[in-house]
Coordinates of C-alpha atoms in Angstrom, one line a residue:
X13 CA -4.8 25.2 8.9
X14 CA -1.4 23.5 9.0
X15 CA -2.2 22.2 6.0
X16 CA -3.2 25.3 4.0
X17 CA 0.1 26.8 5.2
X18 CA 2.2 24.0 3.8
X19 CA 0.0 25.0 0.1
X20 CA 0.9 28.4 0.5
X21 CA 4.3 27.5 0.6
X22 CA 4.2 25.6 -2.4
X23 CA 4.3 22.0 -0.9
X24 CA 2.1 20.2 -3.9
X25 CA 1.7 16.8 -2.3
X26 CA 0.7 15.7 1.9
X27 CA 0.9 12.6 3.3
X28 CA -2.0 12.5 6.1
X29 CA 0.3 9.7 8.7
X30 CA -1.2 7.7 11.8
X31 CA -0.7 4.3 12.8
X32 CA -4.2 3.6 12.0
X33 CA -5.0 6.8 10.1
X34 CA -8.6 5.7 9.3
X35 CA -9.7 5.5 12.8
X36 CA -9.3 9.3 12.8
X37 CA -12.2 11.0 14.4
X38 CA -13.1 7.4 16.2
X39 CA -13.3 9.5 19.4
X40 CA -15.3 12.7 18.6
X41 CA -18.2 13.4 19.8
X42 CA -19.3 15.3 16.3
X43 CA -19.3 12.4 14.0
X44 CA -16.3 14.2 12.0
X45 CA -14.3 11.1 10.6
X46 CA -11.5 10.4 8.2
X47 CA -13.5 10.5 5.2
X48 CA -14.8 13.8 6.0
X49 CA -11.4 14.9 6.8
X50 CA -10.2 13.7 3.2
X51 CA -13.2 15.7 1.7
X52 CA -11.5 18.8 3.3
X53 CA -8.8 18.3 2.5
X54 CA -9.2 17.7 -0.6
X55 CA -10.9 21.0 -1.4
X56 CA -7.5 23.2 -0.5
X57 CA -6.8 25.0 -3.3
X58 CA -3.5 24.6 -5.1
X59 CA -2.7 21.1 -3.6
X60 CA -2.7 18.5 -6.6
X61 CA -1.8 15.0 -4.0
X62 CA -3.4 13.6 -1.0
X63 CA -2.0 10.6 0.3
X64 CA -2.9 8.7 3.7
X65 CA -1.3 5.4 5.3
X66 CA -1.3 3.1 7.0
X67 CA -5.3 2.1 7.3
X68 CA -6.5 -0.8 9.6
X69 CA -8.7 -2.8 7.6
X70 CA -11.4 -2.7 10.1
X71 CA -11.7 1.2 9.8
X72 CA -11.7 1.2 6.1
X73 CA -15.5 2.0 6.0
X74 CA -17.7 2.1 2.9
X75 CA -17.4 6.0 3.7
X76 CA -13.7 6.3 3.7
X77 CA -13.7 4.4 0.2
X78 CA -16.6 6.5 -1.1
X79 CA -14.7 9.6 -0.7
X80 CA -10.9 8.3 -2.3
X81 CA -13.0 7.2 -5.2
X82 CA -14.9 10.9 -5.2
X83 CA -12.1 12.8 -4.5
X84 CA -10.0 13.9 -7.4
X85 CA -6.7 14.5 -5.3
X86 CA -6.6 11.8 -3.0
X87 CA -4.3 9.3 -4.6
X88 CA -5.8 5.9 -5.6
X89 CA -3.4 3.8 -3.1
X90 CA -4.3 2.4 -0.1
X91 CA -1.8 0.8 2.4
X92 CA -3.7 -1.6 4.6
X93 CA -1.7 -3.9 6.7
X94 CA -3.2 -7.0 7.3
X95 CA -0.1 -9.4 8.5
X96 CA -1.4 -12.5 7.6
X97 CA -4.0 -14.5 5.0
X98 CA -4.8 -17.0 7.9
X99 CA -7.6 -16.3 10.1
X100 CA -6.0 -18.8 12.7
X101 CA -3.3 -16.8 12.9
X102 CA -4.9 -13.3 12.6
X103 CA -6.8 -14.1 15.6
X104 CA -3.6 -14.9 17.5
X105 CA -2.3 -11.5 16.5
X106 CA -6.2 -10.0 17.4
X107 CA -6.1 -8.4 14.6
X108 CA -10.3 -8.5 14.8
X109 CA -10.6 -9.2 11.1
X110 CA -10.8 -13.1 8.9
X111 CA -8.9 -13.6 5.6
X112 CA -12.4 -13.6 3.8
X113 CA -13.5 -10.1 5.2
X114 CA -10.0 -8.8 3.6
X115 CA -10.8 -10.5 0.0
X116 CA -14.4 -8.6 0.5
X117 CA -12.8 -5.5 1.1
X118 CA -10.0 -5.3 -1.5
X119 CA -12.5 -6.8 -4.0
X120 CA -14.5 -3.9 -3.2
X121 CA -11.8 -1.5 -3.7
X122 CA -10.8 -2.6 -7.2
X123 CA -14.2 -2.5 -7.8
X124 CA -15.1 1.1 -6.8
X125 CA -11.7 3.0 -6.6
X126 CA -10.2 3.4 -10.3
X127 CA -6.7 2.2 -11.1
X128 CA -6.4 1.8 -7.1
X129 CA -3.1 0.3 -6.0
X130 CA -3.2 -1.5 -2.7
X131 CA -0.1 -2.3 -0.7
X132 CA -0.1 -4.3 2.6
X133 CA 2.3 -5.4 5.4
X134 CA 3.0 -8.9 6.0
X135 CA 4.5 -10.9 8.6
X136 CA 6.0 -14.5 8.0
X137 CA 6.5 -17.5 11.1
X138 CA 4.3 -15.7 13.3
X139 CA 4.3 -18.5 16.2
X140 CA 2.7 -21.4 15.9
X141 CA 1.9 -20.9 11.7
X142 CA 1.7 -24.0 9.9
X143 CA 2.4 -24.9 6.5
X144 CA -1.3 -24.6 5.7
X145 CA -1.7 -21.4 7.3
X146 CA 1.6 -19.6 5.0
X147 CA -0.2 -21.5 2.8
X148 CA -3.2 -19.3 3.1
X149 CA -1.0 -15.7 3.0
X150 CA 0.1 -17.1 -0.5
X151 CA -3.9 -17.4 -1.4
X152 CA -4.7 -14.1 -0.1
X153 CA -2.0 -12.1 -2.3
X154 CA -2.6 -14.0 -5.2
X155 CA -6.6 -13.3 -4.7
X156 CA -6.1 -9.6 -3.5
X157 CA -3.7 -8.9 -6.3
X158 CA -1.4 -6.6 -4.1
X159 CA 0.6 -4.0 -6.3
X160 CA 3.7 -5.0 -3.8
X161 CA 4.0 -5.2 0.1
X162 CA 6.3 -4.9 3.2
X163 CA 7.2 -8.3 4.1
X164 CA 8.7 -9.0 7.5
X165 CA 10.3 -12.2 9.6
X166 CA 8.4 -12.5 13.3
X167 CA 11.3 -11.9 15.6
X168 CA 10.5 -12.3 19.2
X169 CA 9.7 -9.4 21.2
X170 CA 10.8 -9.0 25.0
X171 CA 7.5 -8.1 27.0
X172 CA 5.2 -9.0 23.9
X173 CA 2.1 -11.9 24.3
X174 CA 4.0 -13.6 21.1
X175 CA 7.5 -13.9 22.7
X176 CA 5.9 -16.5 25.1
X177 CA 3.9 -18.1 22.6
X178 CA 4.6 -22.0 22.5
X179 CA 5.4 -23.3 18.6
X180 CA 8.0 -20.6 17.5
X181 CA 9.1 -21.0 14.1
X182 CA 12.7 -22.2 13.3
X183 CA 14.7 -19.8 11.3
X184 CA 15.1 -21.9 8.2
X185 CA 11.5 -22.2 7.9
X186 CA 10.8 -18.6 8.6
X187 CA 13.7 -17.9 5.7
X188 CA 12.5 -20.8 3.5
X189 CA 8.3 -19.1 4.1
X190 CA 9.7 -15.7 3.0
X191 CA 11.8 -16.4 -0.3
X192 CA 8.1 -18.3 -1.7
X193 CA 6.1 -15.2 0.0
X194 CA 8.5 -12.6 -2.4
X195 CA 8.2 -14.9 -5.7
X196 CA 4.6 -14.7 -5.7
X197 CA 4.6 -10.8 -4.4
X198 CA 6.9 -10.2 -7.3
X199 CA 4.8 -12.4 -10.0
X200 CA 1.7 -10.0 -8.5
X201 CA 3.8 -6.8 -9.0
X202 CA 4.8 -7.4 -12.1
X203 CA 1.2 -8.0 -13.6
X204 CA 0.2 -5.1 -12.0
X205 CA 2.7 -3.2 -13.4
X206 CA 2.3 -4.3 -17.2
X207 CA -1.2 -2.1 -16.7
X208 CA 1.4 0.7 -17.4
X209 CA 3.2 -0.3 -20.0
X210 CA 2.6 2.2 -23.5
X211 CA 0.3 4.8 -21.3
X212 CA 1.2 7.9 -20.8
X213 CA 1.0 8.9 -16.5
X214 CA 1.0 12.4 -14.4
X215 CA 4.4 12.1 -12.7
X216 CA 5.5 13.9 -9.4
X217 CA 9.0 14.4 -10.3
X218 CA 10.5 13.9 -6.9
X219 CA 14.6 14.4 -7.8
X220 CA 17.4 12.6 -9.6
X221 CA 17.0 8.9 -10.1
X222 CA 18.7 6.5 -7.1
X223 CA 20.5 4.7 -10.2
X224 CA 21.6 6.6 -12.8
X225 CA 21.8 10.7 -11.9
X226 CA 21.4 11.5 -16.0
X227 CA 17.6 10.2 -15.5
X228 CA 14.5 11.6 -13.1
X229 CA 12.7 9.6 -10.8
X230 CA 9.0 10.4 -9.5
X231 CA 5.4 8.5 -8.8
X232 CA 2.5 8.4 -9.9
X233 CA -1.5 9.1 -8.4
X234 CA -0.9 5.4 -7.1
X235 CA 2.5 5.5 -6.0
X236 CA 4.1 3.9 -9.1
X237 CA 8.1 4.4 -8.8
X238 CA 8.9 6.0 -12.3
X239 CA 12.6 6.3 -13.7
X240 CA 12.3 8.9 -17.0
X241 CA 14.4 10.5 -19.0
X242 CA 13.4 14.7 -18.5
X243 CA 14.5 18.0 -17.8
X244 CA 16.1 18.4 -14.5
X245 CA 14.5 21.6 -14.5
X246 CA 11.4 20.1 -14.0
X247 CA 11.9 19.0 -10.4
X248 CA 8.6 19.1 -7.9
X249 CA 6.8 19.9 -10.8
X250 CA 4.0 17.2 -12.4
X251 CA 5.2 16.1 -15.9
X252 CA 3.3 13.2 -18.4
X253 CA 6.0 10.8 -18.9
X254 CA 5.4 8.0 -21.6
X255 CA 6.3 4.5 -20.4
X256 CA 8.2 2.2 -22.2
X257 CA 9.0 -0.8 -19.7
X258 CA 7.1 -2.0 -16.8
X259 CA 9.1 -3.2 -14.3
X260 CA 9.1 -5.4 -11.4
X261 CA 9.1 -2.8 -9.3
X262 CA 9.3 0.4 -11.0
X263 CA 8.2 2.2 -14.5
X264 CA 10.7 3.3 -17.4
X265 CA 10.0 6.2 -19.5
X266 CA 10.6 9.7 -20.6
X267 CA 9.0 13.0 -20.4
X268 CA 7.1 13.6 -23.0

């Protein structure tokens, strides 16, 4: 209902938001679950975008990925945070999940969602990581071909399990670990990205652009950041914009 109001009101595009969002409907008694929920939603008339984050990879069921790839507004991008590409360390996390059980899953995803973009969180010196297991987080993004990710340093936590942990990482190393963990993300992004590059995309034209306020900025069904040249006019509208650069992190193009 909440959401049919927000339609009516002209909102084209919801964001469905939980810390684990596809654990929704984990503790009904009806068997209602998240993908069932996307189905719904999906069906309200006059809404063109459905996204959802962030999804725990162990809720991200053959069900939920059935009904992204059926359902025509629910945006092929999936944020699934999984922290780490080294099972050692995923179990210190209990995180309940192995590095190969995330390559299974992703591969799956490319395979059966089309165009999908997945994103992920990761966190780097998580206590007691070794060389070989940062090591392994480089494996895992160069074998889940992330479209880009949220990349932290493990700062202790007062109260947390992990604060007490013995083998904290020196800073240097954690600083050192992060600058290798973003040239590879960006290599990754980049390739991604060059998918784009002479197509013409459905953009969400969100405002002005951060960088230049003569240009329009927007994203696409997977959350590609697009800078274009259009009419201002055109604002939380969906335009096709041509694009002539792929960036790193962004698209370049205009309306056409």
């Amino acid at each position: 209902g909440e959401i049919k109001a927000l339609v009516a009101d002209g909102c084209l595009e919801v964001t469905l938001l939980g810390q684990n969002v596809n654990s929704y409907g984990n503790d009904r008694k009806d068997g209602y679950g998240f993908a069932d929920l996307l189905r719904d939603v999906n069906a309200i008339e006059g809404l063109e975008r459905i996204r959802f984050m962030t999804s725990h990879p162990k809720d991200m069921t053959d069900e939920v990925i059935d009904a992204v790839a059926a359902c025509d507004k629910v945006c092929p991008a999936v944020h699934l945070a999984v922290q780490s590409g080294s099972t050692k360390v995923l179990k210190a996390m209990h995180r309940g999940y192995t590095k190969e059980k995330i390559i299974a899953l992703v591969e799956k995803m490319h395979k059966r969602i089309p165009h999908v973009a997945i994103t992920t969180d990761l966190i780097v010196g998580f206590p007691g990581e070794t060389e070989t297991d940062f090591e392994e987080t480089l494996d895992i993004v160069r074998r889940c071909h992330f479209d880009a990710a949220f990349s932290f340093l493990y700062s202790i936590r007062t109260g947390t399990p992990a604060a007490k942990m013995p083998d904290q990482i020196p800073e240097n190393i954690k600083h050192e670990r992060l600058n290798r963990l973003l040239k590879v993300l960006h290599s990754e992004g980049n390739e991604r990205n060059l998918w784009f590059q002479d197509q013409t995309v459905d953009v969400l034209v969100e405002g002005k652009s951060a960088h230049n306020e003569d240009r329009l900025s927007g994203r696409t069904m997977n959350g590609k950041l697009v800078n274009f040249d259009g009419n201002a006019a055109t604002i939380g509208t969906i335009v096709p914009v041509h694009i002539d650069c792929a960036r790193t992190f962004s698209l370049d193009g205009h309306a056409v």
